[in-house]
PDB file of C-alpha atoms in Angstrom:
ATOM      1  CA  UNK A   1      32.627 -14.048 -15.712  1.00 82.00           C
ATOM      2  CA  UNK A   2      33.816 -15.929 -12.741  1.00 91.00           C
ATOM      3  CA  UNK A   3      35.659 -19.210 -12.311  1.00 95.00           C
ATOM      4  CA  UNK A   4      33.457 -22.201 -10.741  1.00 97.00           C
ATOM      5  CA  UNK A   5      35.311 -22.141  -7.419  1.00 97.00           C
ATOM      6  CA  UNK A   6      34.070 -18.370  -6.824  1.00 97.00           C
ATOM      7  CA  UNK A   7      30.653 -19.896  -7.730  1.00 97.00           C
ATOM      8  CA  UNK A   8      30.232 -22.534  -5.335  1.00 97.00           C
ATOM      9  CA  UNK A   9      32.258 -19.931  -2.651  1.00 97.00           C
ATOM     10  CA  UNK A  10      29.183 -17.061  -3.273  1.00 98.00           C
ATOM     11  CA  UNK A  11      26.662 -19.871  -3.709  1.00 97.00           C
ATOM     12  CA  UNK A  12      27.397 -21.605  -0.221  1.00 98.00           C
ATOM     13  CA  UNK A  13      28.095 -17.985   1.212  1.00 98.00           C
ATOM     14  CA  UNK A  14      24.541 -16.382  -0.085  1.00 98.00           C
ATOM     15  CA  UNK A  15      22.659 -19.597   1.518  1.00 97.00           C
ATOM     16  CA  UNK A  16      24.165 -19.098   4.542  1.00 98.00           C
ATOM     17  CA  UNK A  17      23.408 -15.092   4.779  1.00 98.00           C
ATOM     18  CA  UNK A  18      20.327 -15.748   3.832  1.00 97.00           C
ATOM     19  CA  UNK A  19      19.369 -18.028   6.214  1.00 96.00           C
ATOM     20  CA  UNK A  20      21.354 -16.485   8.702  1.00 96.00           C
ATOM     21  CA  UNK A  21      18.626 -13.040   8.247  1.00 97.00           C
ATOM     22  CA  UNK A  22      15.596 -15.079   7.959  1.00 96.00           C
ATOM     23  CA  UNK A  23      15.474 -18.068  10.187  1.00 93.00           C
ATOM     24  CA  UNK A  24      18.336 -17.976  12.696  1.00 94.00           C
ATOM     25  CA  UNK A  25      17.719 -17.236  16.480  1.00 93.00           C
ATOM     26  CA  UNK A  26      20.783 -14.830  16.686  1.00 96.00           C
ATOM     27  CA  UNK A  27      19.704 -12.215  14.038  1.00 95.00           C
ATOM     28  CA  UNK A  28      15.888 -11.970  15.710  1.00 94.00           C
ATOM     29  CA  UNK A  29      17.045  -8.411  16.872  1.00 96.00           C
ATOM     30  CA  UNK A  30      16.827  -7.688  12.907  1.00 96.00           C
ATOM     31  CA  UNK A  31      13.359  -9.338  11.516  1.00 95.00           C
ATOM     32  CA  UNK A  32      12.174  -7.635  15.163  1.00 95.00           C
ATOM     33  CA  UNK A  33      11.238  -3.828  14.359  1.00 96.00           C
ATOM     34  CA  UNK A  34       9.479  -5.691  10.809  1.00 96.00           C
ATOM     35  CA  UNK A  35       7.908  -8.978  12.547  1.00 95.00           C
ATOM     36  CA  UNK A  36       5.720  -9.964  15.023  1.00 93.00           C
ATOM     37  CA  UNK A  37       5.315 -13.280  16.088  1.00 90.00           C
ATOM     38  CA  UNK A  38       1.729 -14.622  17.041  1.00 91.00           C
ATOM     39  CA  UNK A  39       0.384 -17.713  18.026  1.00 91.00           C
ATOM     40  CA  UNK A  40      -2.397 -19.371  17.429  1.00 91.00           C
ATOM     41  CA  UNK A  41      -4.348 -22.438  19.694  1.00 89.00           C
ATOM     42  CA  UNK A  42      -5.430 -24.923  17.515  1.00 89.00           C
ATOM     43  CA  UNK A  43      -8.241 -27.234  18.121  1.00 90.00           C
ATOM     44  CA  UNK A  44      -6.312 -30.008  19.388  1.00 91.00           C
ATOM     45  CA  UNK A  45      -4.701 -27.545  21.892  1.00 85.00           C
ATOM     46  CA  UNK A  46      -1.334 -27.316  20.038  1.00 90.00           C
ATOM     47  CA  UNK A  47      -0.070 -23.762  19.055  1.00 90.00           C
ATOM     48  CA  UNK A  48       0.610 -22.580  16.202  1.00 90.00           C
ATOM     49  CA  UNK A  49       3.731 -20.028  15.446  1.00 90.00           C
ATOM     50  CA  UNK A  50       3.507 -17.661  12.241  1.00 90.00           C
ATOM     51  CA  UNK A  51       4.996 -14.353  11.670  1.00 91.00           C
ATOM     52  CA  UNK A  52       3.088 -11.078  11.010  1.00 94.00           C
ATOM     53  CA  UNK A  53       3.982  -8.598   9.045  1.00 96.00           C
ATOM     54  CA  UNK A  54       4.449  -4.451  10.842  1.00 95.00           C
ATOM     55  CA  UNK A  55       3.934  -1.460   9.948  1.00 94.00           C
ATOM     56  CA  UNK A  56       3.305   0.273   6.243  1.00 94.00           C
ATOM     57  CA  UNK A  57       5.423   1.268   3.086  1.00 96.00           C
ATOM     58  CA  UNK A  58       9.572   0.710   3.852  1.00 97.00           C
ATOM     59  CA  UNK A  59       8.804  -1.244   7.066  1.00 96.00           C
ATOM     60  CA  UNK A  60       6.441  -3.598   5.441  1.00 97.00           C
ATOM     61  CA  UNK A  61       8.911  -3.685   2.590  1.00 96.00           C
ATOM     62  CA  UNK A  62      11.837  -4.709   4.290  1.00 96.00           C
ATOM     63  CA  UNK A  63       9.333  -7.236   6.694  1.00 96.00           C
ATOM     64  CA  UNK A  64       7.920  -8.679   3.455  1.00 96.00           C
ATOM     65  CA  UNK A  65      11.317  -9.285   2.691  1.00 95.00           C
ATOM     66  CA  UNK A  66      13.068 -10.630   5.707  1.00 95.00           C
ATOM     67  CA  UNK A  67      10.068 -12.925   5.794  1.00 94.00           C
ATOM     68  CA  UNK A  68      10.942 -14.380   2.154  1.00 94.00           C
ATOM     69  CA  UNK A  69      13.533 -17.148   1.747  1.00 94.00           C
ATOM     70  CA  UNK A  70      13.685 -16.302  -1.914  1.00 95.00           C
ATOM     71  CA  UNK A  71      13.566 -12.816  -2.115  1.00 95.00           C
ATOM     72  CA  UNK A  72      16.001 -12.180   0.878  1.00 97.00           C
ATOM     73  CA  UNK A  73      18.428 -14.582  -1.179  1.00 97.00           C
ATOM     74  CA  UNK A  74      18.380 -12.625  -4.455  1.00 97.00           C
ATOM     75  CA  UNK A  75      19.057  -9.735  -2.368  1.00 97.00           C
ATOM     76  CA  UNK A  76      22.014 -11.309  -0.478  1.00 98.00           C
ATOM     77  CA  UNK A  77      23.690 -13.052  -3.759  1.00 98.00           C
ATOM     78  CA  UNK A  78      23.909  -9.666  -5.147  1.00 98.00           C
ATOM     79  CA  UNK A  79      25.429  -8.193  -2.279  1.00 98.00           C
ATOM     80  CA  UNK A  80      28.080 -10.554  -2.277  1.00 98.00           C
ATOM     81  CA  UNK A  81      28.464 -10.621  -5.807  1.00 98.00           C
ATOM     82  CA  UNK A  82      29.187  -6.847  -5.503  1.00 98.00           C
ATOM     83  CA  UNK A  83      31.725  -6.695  -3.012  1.00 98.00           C
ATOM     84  CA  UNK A  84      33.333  -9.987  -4.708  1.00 97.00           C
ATOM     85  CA  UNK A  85      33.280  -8.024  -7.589  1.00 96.00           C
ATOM     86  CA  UNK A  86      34.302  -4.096  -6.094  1.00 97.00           C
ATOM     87  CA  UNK A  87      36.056  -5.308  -2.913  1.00 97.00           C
ATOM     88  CA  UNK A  88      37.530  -8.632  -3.417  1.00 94.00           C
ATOM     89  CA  UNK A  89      40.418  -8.111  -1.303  1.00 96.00           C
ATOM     90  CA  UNK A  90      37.778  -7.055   1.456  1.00 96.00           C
ATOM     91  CA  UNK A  91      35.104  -9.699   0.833  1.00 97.00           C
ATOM     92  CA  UNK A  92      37.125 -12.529   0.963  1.00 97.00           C
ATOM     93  CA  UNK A  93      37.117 -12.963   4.571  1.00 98.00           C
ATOM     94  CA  UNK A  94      33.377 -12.820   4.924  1.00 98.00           C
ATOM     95  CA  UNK A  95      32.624 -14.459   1.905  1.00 98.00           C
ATOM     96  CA  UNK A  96      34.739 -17.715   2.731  1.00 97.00           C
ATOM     97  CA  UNK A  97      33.413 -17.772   6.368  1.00 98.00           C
ATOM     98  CA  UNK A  98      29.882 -17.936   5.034  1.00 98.00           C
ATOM     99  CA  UNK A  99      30.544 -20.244   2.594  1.00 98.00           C
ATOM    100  CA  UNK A 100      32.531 -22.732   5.470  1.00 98.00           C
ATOM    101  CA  UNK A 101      29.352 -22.320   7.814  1.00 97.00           C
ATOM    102  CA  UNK A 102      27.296 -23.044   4.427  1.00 96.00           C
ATOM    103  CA  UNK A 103      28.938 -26.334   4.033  1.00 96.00           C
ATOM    104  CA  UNK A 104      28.615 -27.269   7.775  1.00 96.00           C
ATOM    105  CA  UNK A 105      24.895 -26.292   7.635  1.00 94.00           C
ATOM    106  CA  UNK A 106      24.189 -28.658   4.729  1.00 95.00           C
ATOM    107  CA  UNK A 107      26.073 -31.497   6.263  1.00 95.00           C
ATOM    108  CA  UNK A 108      24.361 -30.839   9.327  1.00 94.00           C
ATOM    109  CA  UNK A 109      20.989 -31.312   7.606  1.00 92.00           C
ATOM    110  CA  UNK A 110      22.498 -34.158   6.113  1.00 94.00           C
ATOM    111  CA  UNK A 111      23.552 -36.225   9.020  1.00 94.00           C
ATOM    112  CA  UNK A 112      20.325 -35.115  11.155  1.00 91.00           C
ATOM    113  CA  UNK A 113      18.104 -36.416   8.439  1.00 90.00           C
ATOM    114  CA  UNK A 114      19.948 -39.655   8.543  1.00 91.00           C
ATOM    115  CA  UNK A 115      20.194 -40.211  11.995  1.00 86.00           C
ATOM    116  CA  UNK A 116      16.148 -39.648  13.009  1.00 71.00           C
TER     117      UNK A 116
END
């Protein structure tokens, strides 16, 4: 079992991976070879922005995925969990830098929310 402080650490670091490979701008080149993103005109003449899914079997897999919030984070929590677990020494680095930029990203929500 671990100690609540390595909980919070993997909890803020596997939100921030996981948003990190599903929403953010600077891991596009990623989700690209598994999403496509199409647009669609609405009525009123605003677009519309969704994500479609390419290709069949592992590629549709892994798109499915990437386009999950949920899924991607079970996937991410136990990859941090395992090298926490196999290669702490190694992990530690990464898994305290996430969990930093986790913090910032929640207080950033935080104080945007409050200020609009």
């Amino acid at each position: 079992m671990i100690g609540w402080i390595d909980f919070i650490l993997l909890f803020l670091a596997s939100f921030r991976l996981t948003r990190l490979l599903v929403y953010d701008r600077i891991t596009a080149f990623i989700r690209r070879p598994f999403h496509r993103e199409a647009e669609e005109v609405l009525p009123d003449g605003s677009k519309l922005s969704y994500i479609e899914i390419k290709g069949t079997g592992l590629q549709k897999w892994i798109g499915e995925l990437l386009s999950c919030y949920w899924c991607t984070g079970i996937w991410t929590s136990a990859f941090l969990y395992f090298i926490f677990i196999y290669m702490t020494d190694q992990a530690a680095p990464l898994i305290l830098i996430l969990a930093i930029a986790g913090c910032a990203a929640i207080l950033e929500s935080i104080i945007e929310k409050l200020t609009f």
